[in-house]
Amino acid sequence: MKTVYVDNNATTKVAPEVLEVMLPYFSEYYGNPSSMHFFGGQVQKKVDEARERVADFLGAEPSEVVFTSCGTESDNAAILGTLDSYTEKRHLISTRVEHPAIGNVATYLGRKGYRLSELSVDREGRLDLDDLRESLTDETALVTIMYANNETGVIFPIEEIGEIVKARGISFHSDAVQAAGKIPLNMKKSKLDMLSISGHKLHAPKGIGVLYIRKGTKFSPFLIGGHQEKGRRGGTENVPYIIGLGKACELAKRHLDEENTKVKALRDYLEAKILERIPNTLVNGDRVHRLPNTVSVSFEYVEGESILLLLSDLGICASSGSACTSGSLEPSHVLRAMGVPFTAAHGSIRFSLSIYSTKEEMDYIIEHLPPIIQRLRDISPFWKDYLKSQGKA
Amino acid sequence: MWDYTEKVKDHFLNPRNVGEIDNPDGAGEVGSLACGDALRLTFKLDEKKRIKDVKFKTFGCASAIASSSALTEIIKGKTVEEAAKVTNQDIANYLGGLPVEKMHCSVMGREALEAAIANYRGQKVTKEDFEVVCNCFGVTDREITHAIRENDLKTVEQVTYYTKAGGGCGQCHPKIEAIIEKVRKEMDKEAPPPKPEKKKLTNIQKIKLIEDTLGREIIPALKADGGDLDLIDIEGNKVYVALRGSCSFCPSAEITLKQYVETKLREFVSDDIVVEEVRP
Ligand code: FES
């Protein structure tokens, strides 16, 4: 069976070029970068080189790049490392649509006695910046707002937010795990103090992440240990993965145009054809300020897990914000925060493309999706009711 | 990904008896769009009052569709009286089991059947007759009670898996707990659990039994977790033990000792055993 992988916001394929540069660092060059001997020293050089590549990709200084084990660690470190440096400030601002790596840390801090402000979004998934302005206080230690949403692809106006936050001198972090590699990031021009990225979302392997920390930002290490990463993150460097991530960032920079032309065109094609061929379908989230690779669509009167399994039966790998797929009983917190009606929230499907996606794959989806939705609607008691109510049956 | 059985997959991919019967003898509908699943069941009887034809329409996940399909296959050919005895467990068993988090799909099947039979008998069962306990999913005390009894449920989490009640905002958890307590008390009264009579032991017998129980039941389990335990002394009903290996470093060592060793010894030896930890 052929595999059509359109779940790149969940994880991506490791680029062959990335794997290739990693391999020697498992078996041949296994030295510890901290060692005094030549064998460790040669590895140190490669780690430095990778750090430069990541810095170049982010528009940062190499010294501002801290390697971590994943996006979640970067997010945890950013929040806890900031709060630890401002012990007198007990207020945190975030949004209702964050990834659990932020959202659940915030909830945890709430239980520990921190005050939380979680900004809401409108029906299109957009933030209300007045709400943000009103939430800022002298007590606020950190504002952390995702760059782009994993489920809908909606991009937040991070620089506009940065203006507001930095005018008050408050630390500002963004989880850019979904944005990195899809839209340009330039820390030199940014108001951000910290930014998280994750390797496996941009064709590096799972198990490597970065926390960008602007020079001069107050920060206490989250992982306490050796002097690695200039004392900001203990633990022997994950050398092969760091080298892999360096390569992946180099490629991502090179492919950024392609993401916003070729990938975007494929996504738009897929979206247009789905809307054209399947009635009672709506797109979730702001379609203008959106990642070029993501589309979240809701099919009314059918349920997401059923759609996913029928797609999966044909080799198509997508994901859903429906309740049943997550093991919880309610649809995704993102769709609920946006106020997507239940008729649609349960039937949401996310397609997320990559530079490896092809027109042929989109056509395969477009060919097979309409009969799947029709089949489930034929089983659904609500579809006929709906048609009747419209005088169509 | 859910670990569905082949039977679930088959009934999801090739559902049997999809549709709606015109002028049915019985019709029942449960669930709603808001809740994420719904099932509409219709059946027709033959002259011998057996279910001749039955059809379903379902909105929901794979296991909801498979449960509905299974239900129709189970009740086809049965009399209404026979069908009324079908439980949600029967539906789950027919499918070779469901993931526990998805048991509510089988309960939805049973509820639709109940509603359809009530409709056939001319009885009106409406949600309004009962107290809605969980507002998020519109689940009544009656449904919860039924699920607890039929499936021997003991915790709120289980009730959520079987009825969805409590799976949203969580505000109804105390109410569900109260129902569990009440129903379980009733169940205990109806069938008092057989209390194994533990005969009075001589000291020698007791020591022997403690040693046996430690060796057979407790130490292997601790070893599996990288720990170990030494019996130091026994004084009346007090058993002195030392924990060794990884257990003694573990902050939960206290709980392990108190809860695990003590419950085991109480179960196998005598109800009044008290375990004390001594440093080796
Ligand atoms: S009322 Fe039951 S979960 Fe909200």
XYZ file of C-alpha atoms and ligand atoms in Angstrom:
677
model
C 0.000 0.000 0.000
C 1.284 3.453 -0.768
C 1.757 5.908 2.061
C 0.626 9.484 1.672
C 2.025 11.301 4.666
C 0.228 14.566 5.365
C 0.790 14.773 9.101
C 3.962 16.853 9.129
C 2.825 19.010 12.053
C 3.011 15.822 14.117
C 6.443 14.864 12.910
C 8.499 14.877 9.724
C 10.721 12.540 7.823
C 14.417 12.901 8.569
C 16.000 14.389 5.446
C 18.479 11.942 3.876
C 21.144 14.675 3.923
C 20.585 15.049 7.667
C 20.884 11.354 8.398
C 24.046 11.150 6.337
C 25.931 13.801 8.315
C 24.839 12.258 11.612
C 25.977 8.699 11.091
C 29.753 9.053 11.598
C 29.155 10.621 15.009
C 27.663 7.437 16.401
C 30.484 5.080 15.568
C 33.611 6.835 14.389
C 33.745 10.229 16.064
C 32.255 9.382 19.408
C 34.398 11.702 21.502
C 33.050 13.954 24.226
C 33.250 17.594 23.103
C 34.398 18.580 26.589
C 37.498 16.354 26.508
C 40.980 17.853 26.306
C 42.293 15.424 23.699
C 42.146 15.817 19.947
C 39.492 13.117 19.707
C 36.996 15.190 21.669
C 38.240 18.454 20.187
C 37.369 17.501 16.629
C 33.815 16.796 17.759
C 33.635 20.140 19.561
C 34.397 21.859 16.251
C 31.461 20.092 14.610
C 29.126 21.042 17.439
C 30.247 24.674 17.077
C 29.615 24.495 13.364
C 26.102 23.125 13.945
C 25.434 25.891 16.449
C 26.451 28.448 13.844
C 24.083 26.915 11.323
C 21.183 26.997 13.757
C 22.061 30.592 14.692
C 22.195 31.539 11.033
C 18.780 29.995 10.465
C 17.283 31.915 13.396
C 19.131 35.161 12.738
C 20.791 34.786 16.126
C 24.263 34.748 17.629
C 25.716 31.244 18.118
C 26.095 31.977 21.823
C 22.329 32.518 22.033
C 21.565 28.962 20.912
C 21.040 26.362 23.641
C 20.553 22.758 22.577
C 17.885 20.785 24.452
C 16.321 17.370 24.112
C 13.036 18.479 22.516
C 10.545 21.291 22.078
C 8.869 20.401 25.344
C 12.121 20.775 27.254
C 12.751 24.129 25.576
C 9.289 25.331 26.602
C 9.638 24.052 30.164
C 13.092 25.591 30.480
C 11.912 28.949 29.142
C 9.039 29.192 31.596
C 10.603 27.704 34.698
C 14.020 29.244 33.999
C 12.441 32.693 33.775
C 10.216 32.367 36.831
C 13.197 31.158 38.793
C 15.034 34.383 37.948
C 12.118 36.598 38.976
C 11.004 34.930 42.177
C 9.127 38.018 43.332
C 6.904 38.056 40.238
C 4.057 35.567 40.395
C 2.053 36.182 37.237
C 2.226 34.460 33.865
C 0.429 35.269 30.619
C -0.274 32.735 27.905
C -3.121 31.738 25.560
C -5.881 29.182 25.575
C -4.592 27.506 22.443
C -1.020 26.633 23.445
C 0.561 23.220 23.004
C 0.417 21.123 26.198
C 4.172 21.730 26.648
C 3.143 25.270 27.611
C -0.477 24.796 28.646
C 0.141 22.047 31.148
C 3.142 23.816 32.656
C 0.912 26.847 33.147
C -1.749 24.706 34.815
C 0.902 23.181 37.048
C 2.130 26.641 38.040
C -1.453 27.672 38.726
C -1.657 24.872 41.264
C 1.605 26.095 42.777
C 0.056 29.470 43.467
C 1.001 31.465 40.371
C -1.613 33.700 38.828
C -2.389 32.833 35.215
C -3.921 34.860 32.416
C -4.856 32.753 29.420
C -5.795 34.961 26.489
C -8.766 33.836 24.444
C -9.107 33.726 20.684
C -11.948 34.599 18.333
C -13.783 32.330 15.907
C -10.872 32.627 13.464
C -8.328 31.733 16.118
C -6.994 35.309 16.454
C -5.863 36.950 19.682
C -7.335 40.110 21.093
C -4.344 42.357 21.757
C -6.353 44.689 23.990
C -6.942 41.708 26.187
C -3.178 41.261 26.353
C -2.578 44.949 27.186
C -5.036 44.733 30.046
C -3.493 41.576 31.414
C 0.033 42.957 31.796
C 0.915 43.948 35.335
C 4.028 44.789 37.335
C 3.712 41.300 38.740
C 4.023 39.655 35.317
C 7.200 37.598 35.035
C 6.691 36.185 31.554
C 4.481 36.308 28.493
C 4.610 33.132 26.429
C 2.615 32.975 23.207
C 2.965 30.420 20.450
C 4.190 31.593 17.053
C 1.785 29.471 15.053
C -0.885 27.026 16.085
C -0.246 23.354 15.480
C -3.855 22.462 14.729
C -5.040 25.327 12.563
C -1.746 26.817 11.421
C -2.934 30.286 12.475
C 0.043 32.632 12.942
C 0.012 35.108 15.807
C 1.402 38.648 15.295
C 4.421 37.961 17.464
C 6.243 41.211 16.698
C 3.194 43.343 17.410
C 2.761 41.455 20.656
C 6.468 41.925 21.347
C 6.112 45.715 21.064
C 3.420 45.675 23.719
C 5.186 43.276 26.060
C 8.667 44.778 25.796
C 7.324 48.304 26.336
C 6.652 47.029 29.844
C 10.066 45.379 30.116
C 8.593 41.921 30.592
C 10.257 38.730 29.370
C 8.728 37.366 26.181
C 8.905 33.786 24.937
C 7.380 32.029 21.962
C 6.926 28.368 21.151
C 7.897 28.424 17.477
C 7.967 24.664 17.048
C 5.421 24.785 14.212
C 6.622 28.043 12.695
C 10.303 27.220 12.288
C 11.108 26.259 8.733
C 7.736 27.394 7.444
C 7.924 31.154 7.893
C 10.990 33.390 8.219
C 12.373 33.947 11.712
C 14.922 36.631 12.450
C 15.904 37.122 16.056
C 18.065 40.137 15.252
C 14.960 42.087 14.323
C 12.680 40.425 16.817
C 11.360 41.563 20.177
C 11.476 38.030 21.500
C 13.734 37.114 24.407
C 13.314 33.385 23.990
C 12.115 31.020 21.297
C 11.650 27.237 21.235
C 12.152 25.015 18.233
C 12.056 21.260 17.778
C 14.195 19.188 15.436
C 11.712 16.595 14.335
C 9.305 19.165 12.942
C 11.887 20.300 10.405
C 13.347 17.076 9.089
C 15.852 16.428 11.884
C 15.237 13.440 14.172
C 13.133 13.304 17.322
C 15.056 13.997 20.504
C 16.660 17.362 19.763
C 15.434 20.887 20.337
C 16.713 24.415 20.746
C 15.985 27.196 23.135
C 17.092 30.530 21.778
C 17.949 32.888 24.652
C 18.705 36.477 23.751
C 21.938 37.793 25.206
C 21.267 39.527 28.503
C 18.031 37.685 29.242
C 17.625 36.615 32.841
C 17.502 32.840 32.907
C 18.241 30.037 35.365
C 19.107 26.600 34.028
C 16.311 24.071 34.022
C 18.605 21.077 33.739
C 21.265 21.601 36.351
C 24.556 19.837 35.780
C 27.848 20.428 34.004
C 29.118 23.533 32.285
C 27.714 22.544 28.894
C 25.812 25.142 26.867
C 27.586 27.832 28.901
C 25.984 26.579 32.082
C 22.481 27.074 30.736
C 21.757 23.373 30.207
C 23.704 20.568 31.847
C 24.260 17.201 30.206
C 26.736 15.915 27.655
C 25.886 17.245 24.215
C 23.778 14.940 22.025
C 26.425 15.245 19.335
C 24.969 13.341 16.353
C 21.574 14.977 16.791
C 23.052 18.436 17.191
C 24.986 17.924 13.978
C 21.820 16.621 12.312
C 19.849 19.642 13.479
C 22.551 21.960 12.140
C 22.141 20.391 8.720
C 18.342 20.447 8.962
C 18.405 24.181 9.756
C 20.682 24.826 6.801
C 18.224 22.963 4.560
C 15.218 24.656 6.131
C 16.688 28.053 5.374
C 17.280 27.025 1.800
C 13.744 25.592 1.468
C 11.885 28.484 3.022
C 10.935 29.903 -0.373
C 9.730 26.539 -1.548
C 7.572 26.210 1.578
C 5.859 29.460 0.748
C 5.448 28.823 -2.949
C 5.330 25.138 -3.855
C 4.041 23.737 -0.564
C 1.587 26.586 -0.156
C 0.268 26.062 -3.680
C -0.262 22.355 -2.995
C -2.053 23.135 0.250
C -4.268 25.699 -1.455
C -5.025 23.226 -4.223
C -5.971 20.517 -1.719
C -8.107 22.925 0.286
C -9.911 24.319 -2.749
C -10.691 20.877 -4.142
C -11.970 19.604 -0.796
C -14.267 22.607 -0.402
C -15.425 22.254 -3.985
C -16.165 18.541 -3.854
C -17.504 18.060 -0.349
C -20.522 20.093 0.778
C -20.901 21.301 4.377
C -17.180 21.622 4.859
C -15.488 24.535 6.555
C -11.924 25.635 7.097
C -10.927 26.245 10.714
C -8.948 29.386 11.474
C -7.758 32.550 9.791
C -6.931 31.636 6.209
C -4.714 34.637 5.608
C -2.362 34.534 8.564
C -1.665 30.861 8.344
C 1.280 28.500 7.932
C 1.741 27.605 4.275
C 1.606 23.852 4.902
C -1.447 23.469 7.150
C -5.157 23.195 6.594
C -7.731 22.197 9.185
C -11.122 21.333 7.731
C -14.309 20.255 9.438
C -16.832 17.972 7.815
C -20.223 18.478 9.364
C -22.222 15.526 10.759
C -19.368 13.027 10.745
C -16.753 12.165 13.312
C -13.006 12.623 12.924
C -11.704 9.280 14.099
C -13.864 7.432 11.610
C -12.558 9.637 8.817
C -8.952 9.114 9.905
C -9.273 5.339 10.032
C -10.873 5.156 6.615
C -8.131 7.420 5.251
C -5.522 5.316 6.996
C -6.994 2.231 5.365
C -6.001 3.833 2.051
C -2.537 4.792 3.258
C -3.362 8.439 3.934
C -1.947 9.702 7.244
C -3.607 12.817 8.654
C -4.771 13.849 12.122
C -7.871 15.139 13.825
C -8.952 17.462 16.591
C -11.891 15.197 17.316
C -12.486 13.907 20.801
C -12.186 10.240 20.048
C -8.688 10.361 18.658
C -7.137 11.974 21.673
C -8.546 9.591 24.227
C -10.429 12.452 25.793
C -14.127 12.872 25.274
C -14.131 16.462 24.147
C -12.864 17.947 20.912
C -9.489 19.688 20.927
C -8.997 22.632 23.256
C -7.992 24.733 20.265
C -11.248 24.247 18.378
C -13.234 24.706 21.572
C -11.374 27.930 22.381
C -12.280 29.154 18.904
C -15.925 28.292 19.481
C -16.163 25.933 16.517
C -19.705 24.491 16.777
C -20.020 20.858 17.830
C -21.543 19.938 14.465
C -18.134 20.659 13.006
C -15.608 20.297 15.830
C -16.033 16.527 16.062
C -15.389 16.143 12.357
C -12.181 18.115 12.018
C -9.236 16.826 10.040
C -5.818 18.425 9.734
C -3.650 17.954 6.692
C -0.093 19.211 7.096
C 2.248 19.055 4.113
C 5.995 19.206 3.701
C 8.436 19.911 0.893
C 8.249 16.198 0.112
C 4.516 16.412 -0.646
C 3.510 16.032 -4.294
C 0.637 17.003 -6.539
C 0.004 13.330 -7.175
C -0.490 12.771 -3.443
C -2.949 15.652 -3.243
C -4.896 14.159 -6.144
C -4.962 10.812 -4.375
C -6.494 12.463 -1.305
C -8.928 14.485 -3.388
C -10.029 11.318 -5.162
C -10.614 9.285 -1.997
C -11.822 11.774 0.570
C -15.258 12.645 -0.885
C -16.510 9.015 -0.964
C -15.255 8.505 2.604
C -17.188 11.516 3.875
C -20.239 10.478 1.877
C -20.073 6.962 3.254
C -19.929 8.203 6.845
C -22.692 10.708 6.211
C -24.846 7.898 4.869
C -24.342 6.113 8.189
C -24.894 9.272 10.240
C -28.442 9.919 11.470
C -27.900 13.682 11.315
C -27.067 13.950 7.657
C -30.499 12.891 6.437
C -32.103 15.117 9.063
C -30.032 17.973 7.775
C -30.960 17.297 4.154
C -34.618 17.124 5.139
C -34.356 20.419 6.955
C -32.938 21.896 3.782
C -35.736 20.402 1.701
C -33.239 18.258 -0.148
C -34.524 14.855 0.846
C -3.712 4.619 17.565
C -6.429 2.570 19.232
C -5.853 -1.103 19.541
C -9.051 -2.337 17.911
C -9.738 -6.026 17.385
C -10.111 -7.413 13.874
C -13.811 -7.823 14.567
C -14.166 -4.121 15.439
C -12.307 -3.164 12.276
C -14.465 -5.480 10.203
C -17.718 -4.098 11.596
C -16.435 -0.551 11.142
C -15.262 -1.040 7.561
C -18.222 -3.237 6.601
C -21.055 -2.242 8.905
C -24.095 -4.546 8.781
C -27.695 -3.330 8.673
C -27.128 0.361 8.020
C -30.240 2.430 7.466
C -33.651 3.249 8.814
C -36.796 1.132 8.641
C -39.955 2.892 7.519
C -42.837 2.423 9.939
C -40.786 0.476 12.458
C -42.315 -1.439 15.362
C -39.709 0.059 17.655
C -37.410 3.055 17.300
C -34.880 4.466 19.735
C -32.360 7.247 19.572
C -29.623 8.183 22.024
C -26.690 10.575 22.032
C -26.312 13.900 20.256
C -24.065 15.843 17.940
C -22.692 17.803 20.852
C -21.671 14.651 22.683
C -19.766 13.336 19.707
C -21.821 10.238 19.126
C -25.396 9.246 18.505
C -27.257 6.123 17.481
C -30.703 5.690 15.935
C -32.052 2.153 16.016
C -35.206 0.884 14.285
C -36.631 -2.656 14.174
C -39.545 -4.595 12.775
C -41.048 -7.819 14.125
C -42.350 -10.825 12.243
C -45.674 -12.535 13.024
C -43.965 -14.633 15.728
C -42.891 -11.411 17.419
C -39.272 -11.977 16.604
C -37.030 -9.166 15.392
C -37.097 -9.734 11.667
C -35.333 -6.643 10.533
C -33.206 -4.116 12.364
C -31.266 -1.125 11.121
C -29.013 1.519 12.608
C -27.606 4.926 11.851
C -24.659 6.123 13.875
C -22.623 9.266 14.168
C -19.394 8.573 15.977
C -16.008 6.958 16.021
C -15.049 3.556 14.661
C -15.997 1.673 17.807
C -19.382 3.422 17.955
C -20.156 2.304 14.427
C -18.837 -1.212 15.098
C -20.852 -1.485 18.341
C -24.031 -0.455 16.535
C -23.419 -2.937 13.769
C -22.701 -5.698 16.311
C -25.862 -4.857 18.235
C -28.037 -5.330 15.156
C -26.457 -8.706 14.460
C -26.932 -9.825 18.060
C -30.628 -9.006 18.318
C -31.719 -10.151 14.882
C -34.032 -13.172 15.259
C -34.532 -12.631 18.998
C -37.865 -11.966 20.651
C -38.214 -8.567 22.273
C -37.973 -10.232 25.681
C -34.722 -11.921 24.708
C -33.334 -8.744 23.194
C -34.152 -6.821 26.352
C -31.639 -8.992 28.179
C -28.703 -7.981 25.964
C -26.086 -6.070 27.948
C -23.351 -3.736 26.869
C -20.892 -6.473 27.820
C -22.556 -8.745 25.255
C -21.894 -6.150 22.580
C -18.275 -5.698 23.633
C -17.761 -9.469 23.817
C -19.267 -9.965 20.386
C -16.559 -7.633 19.053
C -13.793 -9.464 20.892
C -13.539 -6.604 23.382
C -13.212 -2.819 23.164
C -10.490 -0.545 24.537
C -11.698 0.343 28.037
C -11.854 4.060 27.157
C -14.323 3.146 24.419
C -16.709 1.050 26.480
C -19.212 3.910 26.334
C -19.815 2.918 22.715
C -21.192 -0.446 23.821
C -23.268 1.283 26.498
C -24.699 3.583 23.841
C -25.769 0.474 21.899
C -27.534 -0.990 24.890
C -29.250 2.308 25.651
C -30.532 2.677 22.099
C -31.886 -0.847 22.272
C -33.603 -0.113 25.556
C -35.129 3.043 24.095
C -36.337 1.185 21.013
C -37.920 -1.568 23.090
C -39.591 0.977 25.356
C -40.915 2.685 22.264
C -42.287 -0.625 20.969
C -43.992 -1.276 24.286
C -45.512 2.165 24.229
C -43.570 3.275 27.273
C -42.208 6.754 27.279
C -38.761 7.108 28.739
C -37.472 10.596 28.585
C -34.388 12.101 30.061
C -36.626 14.558 31.880
C -37.833 11.805 34.188
C -34.362 11.490 35.665
C -31.794 13.749 37.147
C -29.077 14.805 34.741
C -25.876 14.273 36.686
C -23.337 15.263 34.057
C -24.317 18.360 32.141
C -21.400 18.207 29.751
C -22.642 14.946 28.269
C -26.247 14.895 29.467
C -25.920 11.661 31.432
C -28.602 10.792 33.996
C -28.288 9.087 37.366
C -30.230 6.179 35.929
C -27.701 5.576 33.169
C -24.817 5.804 35.577
C -26.452 3.431 38.045
C -27.172 0.971 35.282
C -23.580 1.040 34.025
C -22.161 0.578 37.529
C -24.356 -2.454 38.161
C -23.931 -4.063 34.799
C -20.176 -3.637 34.624
C -19.217 -3.747 38.285
C -17.669 -0.260 38.125
C -15.816 1.123 41.122
C -14.225 4.452 40.174
C -15.216 7.749 38.566
C -12.717 7.080 35.792
C -14.443 3.797 34.967
C -17.830 5.503 34.971
C -16.426 8.026 32.489
C -15.121 5.261 30.222
C -18.499 3.549 30.251
C -20.916 6.485 30.147
C -18.798 9.555 29.301
C -20.179 11.197 32.455
C -17.392 13.193 34.053
C -15.272 13.398 30.909
C -15.665 17.147 30.418
C -15.369 19.929 32.965
C -15.247 17.476 35.855
C -17.761 19.367 37.968
C -19.977 16.320 38.337
C -17.252 14.117 39.846
C -18.521 14.450 43.443
C -22.025 13.523 42.317
C -20.738 10.495 40.442
C -18.735 9.454 43.481
C -21.855 9.663 45.618
C -23.768 7.494 43.144
C -20.979 4.918 43.072
C -20.983 4.754 46.846
C -24.741 4.400 47.051
C -25.015 1.770 44.328
C -22.107 -0.267 45.625
C -23.665 -0.309 49.081
C -26.868 -1.628 47.565
C -24.933 -4.197 45.576
C -23.070 -5.336 48.691
C -26.331 -5.753 50.557
C -27.857 -7.773 47.755
C -24.903 -10.116 47.613
C -22.777 -9.971 50.726
C -19.244 -10.874 49.716
C -18.210 -14.242 51.107
C -15.831 -13.524 53.980
C -13.162 -16.154 54.046
C -12.919 -17.463 57.567
C -9.351 -17.232 58.675
C -8.778 -19.872 61.278
C -6.870 -19.133 64.393
C -3.190 -19.901 63.949
C -0.617 -21.035 66.463
C 2.485 -18.850 66.642
C 4.545 -21.391 64.757
C 1.913 -21.686 62.026
C 1.694 -17.931 61.785
C 5.437 -17.459 61.398
C 5.531 -20.179 58.782
C 2.651 -18.627 56.892
C 4.241 -15.157 56.976
C 7.475 -16.565 55.619
C 5.643 -18.444 52.900
C 3.623 -15.418 51.896
C 6.706 -13.200 51.761
C 8.574 -15.720 49.668
C 5.746 -16.548 47.325
C 3.739 -13.345 46.993
C 5.745 -10.343 48.051
C 9.468 -10.713 47.457
C 9.149 -11.745 43.797
C 7.066 -8.637 43.135
C 9.609 -6.382 44.853
C 12.448 -8.044 42.970
C 10.672 -7.365 39.725
C 10.985 -3.688 40.644
C 14.655 -4.028 41.520
C 14.098 -4.254 45.261
C 14.193 -6.883 47.992
C 13.036 -7.429 51.528
C 14.403 -9.248 54.583
C 12.280 -10.558 57.398
C 13.932 -9.395 60.630
C 11.540 -10.393 63.374
C 7.955 -11.216 64.263
C 6.415 -10.130 67.536
C 2.736 -10.925 68.046
C 1.008 -9.296 65.084
C 3.976 -7.028 64.289
C 6.191 -7.991 61.390
C 9.583 -6.243 61.205
C 11.176 -6.107 57.777
C 14.115 -4.366 56.125
C 13.912 -3.134 52.588
C 16.940 -3.650 50.427
C 18.091 -2.624 46.994
C 16.435 0.134 45.077
C 13.333 0.168 47.262
C 15.135 1.693 50.201
C 16.202 4.710 48.144
C 12.822 5.262 46.693
C 10.789 8.028 48.326
C 7.722 5.862 48.002
C 9.347 3.036 49.995
C 7.160 3.921 52.940
C 4.003 3.504 50.919
C 5.261 0.331 49.298
C 5.831 -1.208 52.678
C 2.696 -0.045 54.388
C 0.324 -0.650 51.563
C 1.735 -3.507 49.644
C 3.358 -5.831 52.166
C 0.745 -5.203 54.789
C -2.250 -5.764 52.524
C -0.714 -8.935 51.205
C 0.020 -10.296 54.676
C -3.424 -9.339 55.881
C -4.936 -11.087 52.932
C -3.034 -14.320 53.372
C -2.266 -14.493 57.081
C -4.395 -12.408 59.395
C -6.325 -9.145 59.373
C -4.443 -7.620 62.270
C -0.903 -7.792 60.880
C 1.082 -4.572 61.216
C 4.258 -4.102 59.217
C 7.161 -2.031 60.541
C 10.283 -1.095 58.698
C 13.659 -1.390 60.405
C 16.922 -0.134 59.004
C 19.133 -3.106 58.230
S -20.762 18.099 34.187
Fe -19.894 16.149 33.974
S -18.016 16.554 33.065
Fe -18.919 18.511 33.108
